[in-house]
Short mmCIF file of N, CA and C in Angstrom, two decimals:
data_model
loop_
_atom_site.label_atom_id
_atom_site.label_comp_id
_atom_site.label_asym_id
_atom_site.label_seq_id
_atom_site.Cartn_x
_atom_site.Cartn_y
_atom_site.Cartn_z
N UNK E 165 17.64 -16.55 -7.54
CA UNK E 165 16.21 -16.39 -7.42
C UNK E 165 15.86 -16.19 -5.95
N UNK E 166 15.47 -15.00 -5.67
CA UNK E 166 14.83 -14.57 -3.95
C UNK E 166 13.61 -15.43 -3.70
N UNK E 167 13.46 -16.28 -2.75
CA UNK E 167 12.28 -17.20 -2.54
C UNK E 167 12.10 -16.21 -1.05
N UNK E 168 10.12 -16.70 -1.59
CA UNK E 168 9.43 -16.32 -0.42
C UNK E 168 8.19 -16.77 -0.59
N UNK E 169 7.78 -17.19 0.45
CA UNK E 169 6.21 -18.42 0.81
C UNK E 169 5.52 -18.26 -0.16
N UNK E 170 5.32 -18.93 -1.14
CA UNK E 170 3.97 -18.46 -2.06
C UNK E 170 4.15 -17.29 -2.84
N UNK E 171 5.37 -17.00 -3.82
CA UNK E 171 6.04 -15.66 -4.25
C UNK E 171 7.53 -16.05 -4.84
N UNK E 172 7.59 -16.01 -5.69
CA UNK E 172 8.92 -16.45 -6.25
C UNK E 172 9.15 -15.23 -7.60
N UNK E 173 11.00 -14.39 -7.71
CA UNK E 173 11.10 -13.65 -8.56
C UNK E 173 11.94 -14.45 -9.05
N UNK E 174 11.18 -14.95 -10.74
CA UNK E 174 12.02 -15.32 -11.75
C UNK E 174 12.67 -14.66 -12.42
N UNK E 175 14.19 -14.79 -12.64
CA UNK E 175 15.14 -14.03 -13.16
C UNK E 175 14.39 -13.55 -14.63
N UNK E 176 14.03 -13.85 -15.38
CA UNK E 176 13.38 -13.83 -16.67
C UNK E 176 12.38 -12.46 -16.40
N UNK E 177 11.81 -12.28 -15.54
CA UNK E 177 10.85 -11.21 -14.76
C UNK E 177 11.80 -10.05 -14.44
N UNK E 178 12.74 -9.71 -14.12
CA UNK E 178 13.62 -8.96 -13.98
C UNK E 178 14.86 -8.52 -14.90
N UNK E 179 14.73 -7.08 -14.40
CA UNK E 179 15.35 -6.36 -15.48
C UNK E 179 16.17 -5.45 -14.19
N UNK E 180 17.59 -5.48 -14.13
CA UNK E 180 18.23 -4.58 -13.41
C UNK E 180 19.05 -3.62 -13.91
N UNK E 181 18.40 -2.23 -13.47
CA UNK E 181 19.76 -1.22 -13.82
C UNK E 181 20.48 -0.59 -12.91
N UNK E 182 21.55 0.18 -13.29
CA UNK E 182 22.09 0.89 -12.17
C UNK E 182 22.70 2.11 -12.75
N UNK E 183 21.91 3.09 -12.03
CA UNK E 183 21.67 4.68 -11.74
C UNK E 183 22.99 5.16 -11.14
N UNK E 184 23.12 6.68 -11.33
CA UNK E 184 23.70 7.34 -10.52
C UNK E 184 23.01 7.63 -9.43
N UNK E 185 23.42 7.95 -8.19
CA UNK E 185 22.27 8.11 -7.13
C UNK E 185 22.87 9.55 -6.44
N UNK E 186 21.91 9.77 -5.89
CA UNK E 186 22.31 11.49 -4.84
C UNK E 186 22.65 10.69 -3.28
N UNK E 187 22.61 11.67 -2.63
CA UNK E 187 22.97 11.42 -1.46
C UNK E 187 24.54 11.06 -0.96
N UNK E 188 24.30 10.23 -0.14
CA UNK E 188 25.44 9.63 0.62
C UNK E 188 26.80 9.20 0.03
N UNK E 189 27.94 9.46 0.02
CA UNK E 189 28.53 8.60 -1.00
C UNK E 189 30.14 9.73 -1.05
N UNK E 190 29.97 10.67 -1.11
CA UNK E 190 30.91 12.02 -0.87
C UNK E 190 30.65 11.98 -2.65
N UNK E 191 32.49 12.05 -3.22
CA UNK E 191 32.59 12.20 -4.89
C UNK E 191 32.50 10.99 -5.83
N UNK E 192 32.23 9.75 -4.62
CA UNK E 192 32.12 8.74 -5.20
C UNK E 192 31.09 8.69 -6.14
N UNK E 193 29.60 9.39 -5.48
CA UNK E 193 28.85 8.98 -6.43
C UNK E 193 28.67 9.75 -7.84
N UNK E 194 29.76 10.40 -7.91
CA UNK E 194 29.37 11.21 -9.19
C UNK E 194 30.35 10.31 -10.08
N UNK E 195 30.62 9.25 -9.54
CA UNK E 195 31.84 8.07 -10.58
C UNK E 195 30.91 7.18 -10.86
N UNK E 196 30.49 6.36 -9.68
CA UNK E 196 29.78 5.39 -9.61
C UNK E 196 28.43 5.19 -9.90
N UNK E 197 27.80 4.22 -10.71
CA UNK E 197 26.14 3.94 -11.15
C UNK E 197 25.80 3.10 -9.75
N UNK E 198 25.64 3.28 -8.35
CA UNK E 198 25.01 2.64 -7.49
C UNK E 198 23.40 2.57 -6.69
N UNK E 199 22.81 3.23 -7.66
CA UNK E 199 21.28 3.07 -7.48
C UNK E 199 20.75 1.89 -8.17
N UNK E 200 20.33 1.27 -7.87
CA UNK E 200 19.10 -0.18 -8.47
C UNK E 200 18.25 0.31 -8.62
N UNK E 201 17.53 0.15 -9.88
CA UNK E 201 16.42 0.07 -10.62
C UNK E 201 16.08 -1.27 -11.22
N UNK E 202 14.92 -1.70 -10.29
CA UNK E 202 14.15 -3.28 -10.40
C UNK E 202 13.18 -2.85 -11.08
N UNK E 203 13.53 -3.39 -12.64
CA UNK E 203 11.59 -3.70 -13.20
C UNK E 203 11.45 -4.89 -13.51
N UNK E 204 9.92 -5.22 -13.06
CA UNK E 204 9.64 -6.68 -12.55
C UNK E 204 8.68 -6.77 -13.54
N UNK E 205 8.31 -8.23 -14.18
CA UNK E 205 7.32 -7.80 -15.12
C UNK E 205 6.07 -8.49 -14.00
N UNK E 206 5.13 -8.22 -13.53
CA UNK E 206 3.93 -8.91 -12.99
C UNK E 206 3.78 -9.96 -13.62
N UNK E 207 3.03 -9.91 -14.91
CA UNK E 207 2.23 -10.68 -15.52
C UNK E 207 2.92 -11.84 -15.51
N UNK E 208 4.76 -12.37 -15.64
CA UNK E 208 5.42 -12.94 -15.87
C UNK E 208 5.73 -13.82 -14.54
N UNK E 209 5.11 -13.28 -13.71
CA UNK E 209 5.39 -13.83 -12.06
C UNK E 209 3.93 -14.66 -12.01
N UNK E 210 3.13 -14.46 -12.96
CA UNK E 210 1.89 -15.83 -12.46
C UNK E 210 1.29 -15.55 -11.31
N UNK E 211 0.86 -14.44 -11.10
CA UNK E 211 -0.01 -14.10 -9.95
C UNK E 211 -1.21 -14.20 -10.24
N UNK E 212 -2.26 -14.48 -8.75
CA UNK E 212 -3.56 -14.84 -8.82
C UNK E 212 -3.86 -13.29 -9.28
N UNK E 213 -5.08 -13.23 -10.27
CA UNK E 213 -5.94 -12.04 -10.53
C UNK E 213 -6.08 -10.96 -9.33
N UNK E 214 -6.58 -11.65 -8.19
CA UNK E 214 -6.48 -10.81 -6.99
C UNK E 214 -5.61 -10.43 -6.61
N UNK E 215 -4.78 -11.19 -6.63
CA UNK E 215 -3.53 -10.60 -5.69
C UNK E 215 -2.92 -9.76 -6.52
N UNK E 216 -3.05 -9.96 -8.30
CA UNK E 216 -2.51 -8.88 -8.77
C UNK E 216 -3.34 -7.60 -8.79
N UNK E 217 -4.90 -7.69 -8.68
CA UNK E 217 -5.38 -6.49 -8.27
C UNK E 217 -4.55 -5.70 -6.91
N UNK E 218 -4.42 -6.32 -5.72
CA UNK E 218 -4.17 -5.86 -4.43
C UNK E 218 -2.82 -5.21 -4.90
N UNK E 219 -1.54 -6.26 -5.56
CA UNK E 219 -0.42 -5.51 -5.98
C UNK E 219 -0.33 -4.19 -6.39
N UNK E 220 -1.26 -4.00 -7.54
CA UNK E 220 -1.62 -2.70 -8.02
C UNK E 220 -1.75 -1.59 -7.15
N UNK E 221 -3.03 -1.74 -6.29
CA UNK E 221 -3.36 -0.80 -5.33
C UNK E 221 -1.94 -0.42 -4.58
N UNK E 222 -1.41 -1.52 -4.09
CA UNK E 222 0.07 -1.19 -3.21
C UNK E 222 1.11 -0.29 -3.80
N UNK E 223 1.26 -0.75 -5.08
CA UNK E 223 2.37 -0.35 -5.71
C UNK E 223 1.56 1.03 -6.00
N UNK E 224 0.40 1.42 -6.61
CA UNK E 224 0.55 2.85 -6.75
C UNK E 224 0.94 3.19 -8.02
N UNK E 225 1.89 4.51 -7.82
CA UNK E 225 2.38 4.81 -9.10
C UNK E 225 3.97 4.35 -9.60
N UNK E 226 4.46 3.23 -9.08
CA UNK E 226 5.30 2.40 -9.19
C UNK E 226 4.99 1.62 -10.18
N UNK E 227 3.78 1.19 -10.26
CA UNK E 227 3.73 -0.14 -11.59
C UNK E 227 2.96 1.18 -12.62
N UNK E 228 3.30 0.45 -14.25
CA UNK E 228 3.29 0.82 -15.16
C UNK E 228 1.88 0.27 -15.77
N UNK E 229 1.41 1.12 -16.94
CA UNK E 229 0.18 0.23 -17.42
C UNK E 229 0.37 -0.67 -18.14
N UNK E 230 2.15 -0.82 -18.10
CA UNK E 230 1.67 -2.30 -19.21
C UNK E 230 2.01 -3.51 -18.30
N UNK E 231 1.80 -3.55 -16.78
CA UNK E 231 1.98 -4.36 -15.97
C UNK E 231 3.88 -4.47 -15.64
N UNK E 232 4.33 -3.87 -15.42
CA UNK E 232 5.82 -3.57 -15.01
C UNK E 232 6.08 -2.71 -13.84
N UNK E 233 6.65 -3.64 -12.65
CA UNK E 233 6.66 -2.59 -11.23
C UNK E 233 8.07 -1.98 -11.25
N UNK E 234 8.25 -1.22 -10.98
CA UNK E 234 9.57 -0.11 -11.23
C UNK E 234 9.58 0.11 -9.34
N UNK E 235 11.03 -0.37 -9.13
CA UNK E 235 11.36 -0.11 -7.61
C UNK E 235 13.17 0.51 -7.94
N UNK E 236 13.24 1.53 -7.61
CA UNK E 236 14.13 2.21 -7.07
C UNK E 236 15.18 2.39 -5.88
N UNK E 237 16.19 1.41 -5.29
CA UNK E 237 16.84 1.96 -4.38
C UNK E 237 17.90 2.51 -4.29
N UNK E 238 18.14 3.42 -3.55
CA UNK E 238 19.38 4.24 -3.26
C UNK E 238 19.81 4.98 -1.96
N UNK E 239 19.04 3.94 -0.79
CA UNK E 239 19.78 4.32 0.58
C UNK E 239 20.90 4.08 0.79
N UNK E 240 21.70 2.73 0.13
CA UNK E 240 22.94 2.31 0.61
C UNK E 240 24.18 2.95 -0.51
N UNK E 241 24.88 2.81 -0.31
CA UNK E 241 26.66 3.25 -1.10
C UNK E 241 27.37 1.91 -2.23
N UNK E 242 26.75 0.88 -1.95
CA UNK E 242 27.55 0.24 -2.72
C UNK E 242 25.88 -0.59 -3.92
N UNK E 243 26.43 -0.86 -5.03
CA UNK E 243 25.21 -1.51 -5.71
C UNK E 243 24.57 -2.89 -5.31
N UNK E 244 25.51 -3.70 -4.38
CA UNK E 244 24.99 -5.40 -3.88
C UNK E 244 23.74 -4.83 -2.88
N UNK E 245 23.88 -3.26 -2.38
CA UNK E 245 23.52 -3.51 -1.72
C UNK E 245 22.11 -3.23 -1.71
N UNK E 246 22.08 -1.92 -2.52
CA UNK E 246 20.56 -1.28 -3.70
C UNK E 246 20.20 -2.30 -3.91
N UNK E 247 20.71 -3.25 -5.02
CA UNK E 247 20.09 -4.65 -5.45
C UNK E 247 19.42 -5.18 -4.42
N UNK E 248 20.36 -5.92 -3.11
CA UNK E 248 19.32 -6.49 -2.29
C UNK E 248 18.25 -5.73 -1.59
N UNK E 249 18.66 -4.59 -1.96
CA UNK E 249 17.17 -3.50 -0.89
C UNK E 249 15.85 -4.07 -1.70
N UNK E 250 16.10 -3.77 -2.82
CA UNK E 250 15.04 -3.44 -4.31
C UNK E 250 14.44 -4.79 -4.25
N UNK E 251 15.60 -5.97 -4.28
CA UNK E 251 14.52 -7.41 -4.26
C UNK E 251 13.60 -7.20 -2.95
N UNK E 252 14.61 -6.79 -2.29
CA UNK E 252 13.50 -6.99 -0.58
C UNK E 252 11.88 -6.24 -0.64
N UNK E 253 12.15 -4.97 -1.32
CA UNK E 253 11.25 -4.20 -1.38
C UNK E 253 10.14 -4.67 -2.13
N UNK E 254 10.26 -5.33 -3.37
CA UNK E 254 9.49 -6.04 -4.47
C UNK E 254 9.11 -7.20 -3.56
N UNK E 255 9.45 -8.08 -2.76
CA UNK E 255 9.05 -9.23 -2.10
C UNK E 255 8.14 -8.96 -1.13
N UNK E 256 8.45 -7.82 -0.22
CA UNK E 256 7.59 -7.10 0.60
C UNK E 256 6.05 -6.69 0.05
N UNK E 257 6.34 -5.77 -0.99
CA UNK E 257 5.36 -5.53 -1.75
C UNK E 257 4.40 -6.69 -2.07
N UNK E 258 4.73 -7.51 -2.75
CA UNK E 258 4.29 -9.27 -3.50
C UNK E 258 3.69 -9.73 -1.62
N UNK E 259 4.35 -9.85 -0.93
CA UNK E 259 3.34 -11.01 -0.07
C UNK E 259 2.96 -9.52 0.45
N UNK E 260 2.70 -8.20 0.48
CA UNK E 260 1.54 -7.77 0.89
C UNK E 260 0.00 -8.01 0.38
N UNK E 261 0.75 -8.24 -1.23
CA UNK E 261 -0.74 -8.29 -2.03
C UNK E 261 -1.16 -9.56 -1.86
N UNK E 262 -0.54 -10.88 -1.03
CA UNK E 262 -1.17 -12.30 -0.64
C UNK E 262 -1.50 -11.91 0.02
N UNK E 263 -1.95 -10.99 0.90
CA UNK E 263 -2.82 -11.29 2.38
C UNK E 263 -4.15 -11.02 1.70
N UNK E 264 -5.43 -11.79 2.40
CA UNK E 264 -6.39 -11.17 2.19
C UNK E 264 -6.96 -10.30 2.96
N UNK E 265 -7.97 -8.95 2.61
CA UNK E 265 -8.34 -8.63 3.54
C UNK E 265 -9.70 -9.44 4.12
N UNK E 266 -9.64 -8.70 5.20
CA UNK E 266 -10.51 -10.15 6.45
C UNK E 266 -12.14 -9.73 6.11
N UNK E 267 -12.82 -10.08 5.70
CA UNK E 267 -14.67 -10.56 5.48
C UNK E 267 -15.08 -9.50 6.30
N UNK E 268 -15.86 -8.14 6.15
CA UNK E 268 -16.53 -7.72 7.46
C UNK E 268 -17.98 -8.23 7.08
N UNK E 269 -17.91 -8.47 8.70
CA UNK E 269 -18.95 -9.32 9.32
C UNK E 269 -20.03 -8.03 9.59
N UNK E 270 -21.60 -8.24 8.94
CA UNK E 270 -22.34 -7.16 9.30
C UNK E 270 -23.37 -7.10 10.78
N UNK E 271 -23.42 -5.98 11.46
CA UNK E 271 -23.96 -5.83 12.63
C UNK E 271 -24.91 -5.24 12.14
N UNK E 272 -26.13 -5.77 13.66
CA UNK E 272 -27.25 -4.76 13.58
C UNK E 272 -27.38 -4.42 14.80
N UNK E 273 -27.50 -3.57 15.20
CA UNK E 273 -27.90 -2.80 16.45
C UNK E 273 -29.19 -3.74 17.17
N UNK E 274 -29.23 -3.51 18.11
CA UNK E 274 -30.61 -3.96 18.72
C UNK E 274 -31.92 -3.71 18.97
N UNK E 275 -32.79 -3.75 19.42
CA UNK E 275 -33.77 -3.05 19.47
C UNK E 275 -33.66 -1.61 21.01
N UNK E 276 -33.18 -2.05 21.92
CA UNK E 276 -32.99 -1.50 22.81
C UNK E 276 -31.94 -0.70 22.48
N UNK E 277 -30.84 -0.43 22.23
CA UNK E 277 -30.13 0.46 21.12
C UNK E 277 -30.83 1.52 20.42
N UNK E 278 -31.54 0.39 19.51
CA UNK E 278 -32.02 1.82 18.48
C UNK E 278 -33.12 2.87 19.80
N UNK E 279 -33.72 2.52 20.82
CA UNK E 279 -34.69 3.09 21.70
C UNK E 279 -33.83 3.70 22.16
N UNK E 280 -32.78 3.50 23.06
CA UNK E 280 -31.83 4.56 23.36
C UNK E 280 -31.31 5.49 22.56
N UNK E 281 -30.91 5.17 21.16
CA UNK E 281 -30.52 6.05 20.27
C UNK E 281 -31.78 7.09 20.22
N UNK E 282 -32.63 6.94 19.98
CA UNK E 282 -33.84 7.78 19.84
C UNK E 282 -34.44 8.38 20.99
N UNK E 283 -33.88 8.24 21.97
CA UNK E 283 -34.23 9.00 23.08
C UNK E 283 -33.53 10.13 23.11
N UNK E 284 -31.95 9.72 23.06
CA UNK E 284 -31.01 10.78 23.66
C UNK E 284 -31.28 12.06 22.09
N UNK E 285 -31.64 11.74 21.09
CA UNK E 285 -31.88 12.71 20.35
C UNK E 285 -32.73 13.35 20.48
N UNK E 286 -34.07 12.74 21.33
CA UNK E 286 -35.08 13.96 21.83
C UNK E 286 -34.93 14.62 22.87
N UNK E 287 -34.07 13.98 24.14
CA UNK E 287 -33.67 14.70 24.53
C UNK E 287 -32.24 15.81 24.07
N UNK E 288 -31.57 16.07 23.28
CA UNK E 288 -30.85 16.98 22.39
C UNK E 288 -31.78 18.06 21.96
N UNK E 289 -32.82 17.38 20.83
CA UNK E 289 -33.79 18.04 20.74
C UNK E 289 -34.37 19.04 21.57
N UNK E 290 -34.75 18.61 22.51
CA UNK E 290 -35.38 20.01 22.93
C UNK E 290 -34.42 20.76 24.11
N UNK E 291 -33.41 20.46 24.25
CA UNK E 291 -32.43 20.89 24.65
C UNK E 291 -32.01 22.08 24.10
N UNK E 292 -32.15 21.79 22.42
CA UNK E 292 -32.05 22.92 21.75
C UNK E 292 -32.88 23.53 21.13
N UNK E 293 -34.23 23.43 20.82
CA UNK E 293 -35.08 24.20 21.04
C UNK E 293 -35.36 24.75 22.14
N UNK E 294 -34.61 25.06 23.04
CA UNK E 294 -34.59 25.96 24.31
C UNK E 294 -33.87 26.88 23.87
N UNK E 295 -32.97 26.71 23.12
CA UNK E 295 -31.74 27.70 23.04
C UNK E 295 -32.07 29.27 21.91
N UNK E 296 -33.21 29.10 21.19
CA UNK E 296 -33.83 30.22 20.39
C UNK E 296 -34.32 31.50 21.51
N UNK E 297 -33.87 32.50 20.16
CA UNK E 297 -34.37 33.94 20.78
C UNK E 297 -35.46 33.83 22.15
N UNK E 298 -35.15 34.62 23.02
CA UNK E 298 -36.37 34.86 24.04
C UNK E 298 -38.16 35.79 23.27
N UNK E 299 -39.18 35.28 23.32
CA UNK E 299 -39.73 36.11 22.37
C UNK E 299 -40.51 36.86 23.95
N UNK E 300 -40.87 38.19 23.64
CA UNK E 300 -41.28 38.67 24.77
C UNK E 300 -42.83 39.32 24.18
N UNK E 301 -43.92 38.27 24.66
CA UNK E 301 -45.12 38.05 23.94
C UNK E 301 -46.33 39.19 25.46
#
């Protein structure tokens, strides 16, 4: 079981396969199944509502609609090692969706602000009403 602060993948939640993969590998990989394929079930990991909203957003088109995140690796050559990419990647993912995002705090301009703002537009203003045809009256 991969532990991480507030995030735990229960084996029961996981489903591992292993792919043929492209890349790296020379003729090995046309022998060998060394791609990891992690499907995780969400719902089964006991996440807060939010955080499984935020998960969602992260994951994209990685998670499934019936709540199942599908992670894929196949940078490395051997399968221990896909495996540990794929947990890493799923854990990464999981405490992204614990952070919260931070409260914005609302501003108001000032009064002296908004007077400056409204100046420099009249002066614009007729800055460019200067700039029309010459009329020769």
């Amino acid at each position: 079981m991969a532990e991480l602060p507030g995030a735990s993948l229960f084996e029961g939640a996981i489903e591992e396969r292993f792919l043929a993969a492209s890349g790296p590998g020379g003729q090995n990989v046309n022998k060998v199944a060394t791609a990891c394929q992690l499907r995780v079930d969400v719902f089964a990991l006991g996440l807060h509502p939010e955080t499984y909203r935020r998960l969602k957003i992260a994951a994209g088109s990685r998670m499934t609609a019936s709540g199942v995140l599908v992670v894929t690796a196949r940078r490395f050559r051997t399968q221990e090692a896909n495996r540990a990419d794929a947990r890493e990647r799923v854990l990464e993912l999981i405490a992204q969706a614990e952070q919260r995002e931070a409260r914005r705090v609302k501003t108001k301009p000032s009064k002296a602000a908004k007077a400056r703002r409204v100046d420099t537009k009249k002066v614009r203003s007729s800055v460019k009403a200067g700039r029309g045809r010459v009329r020769e009256d």
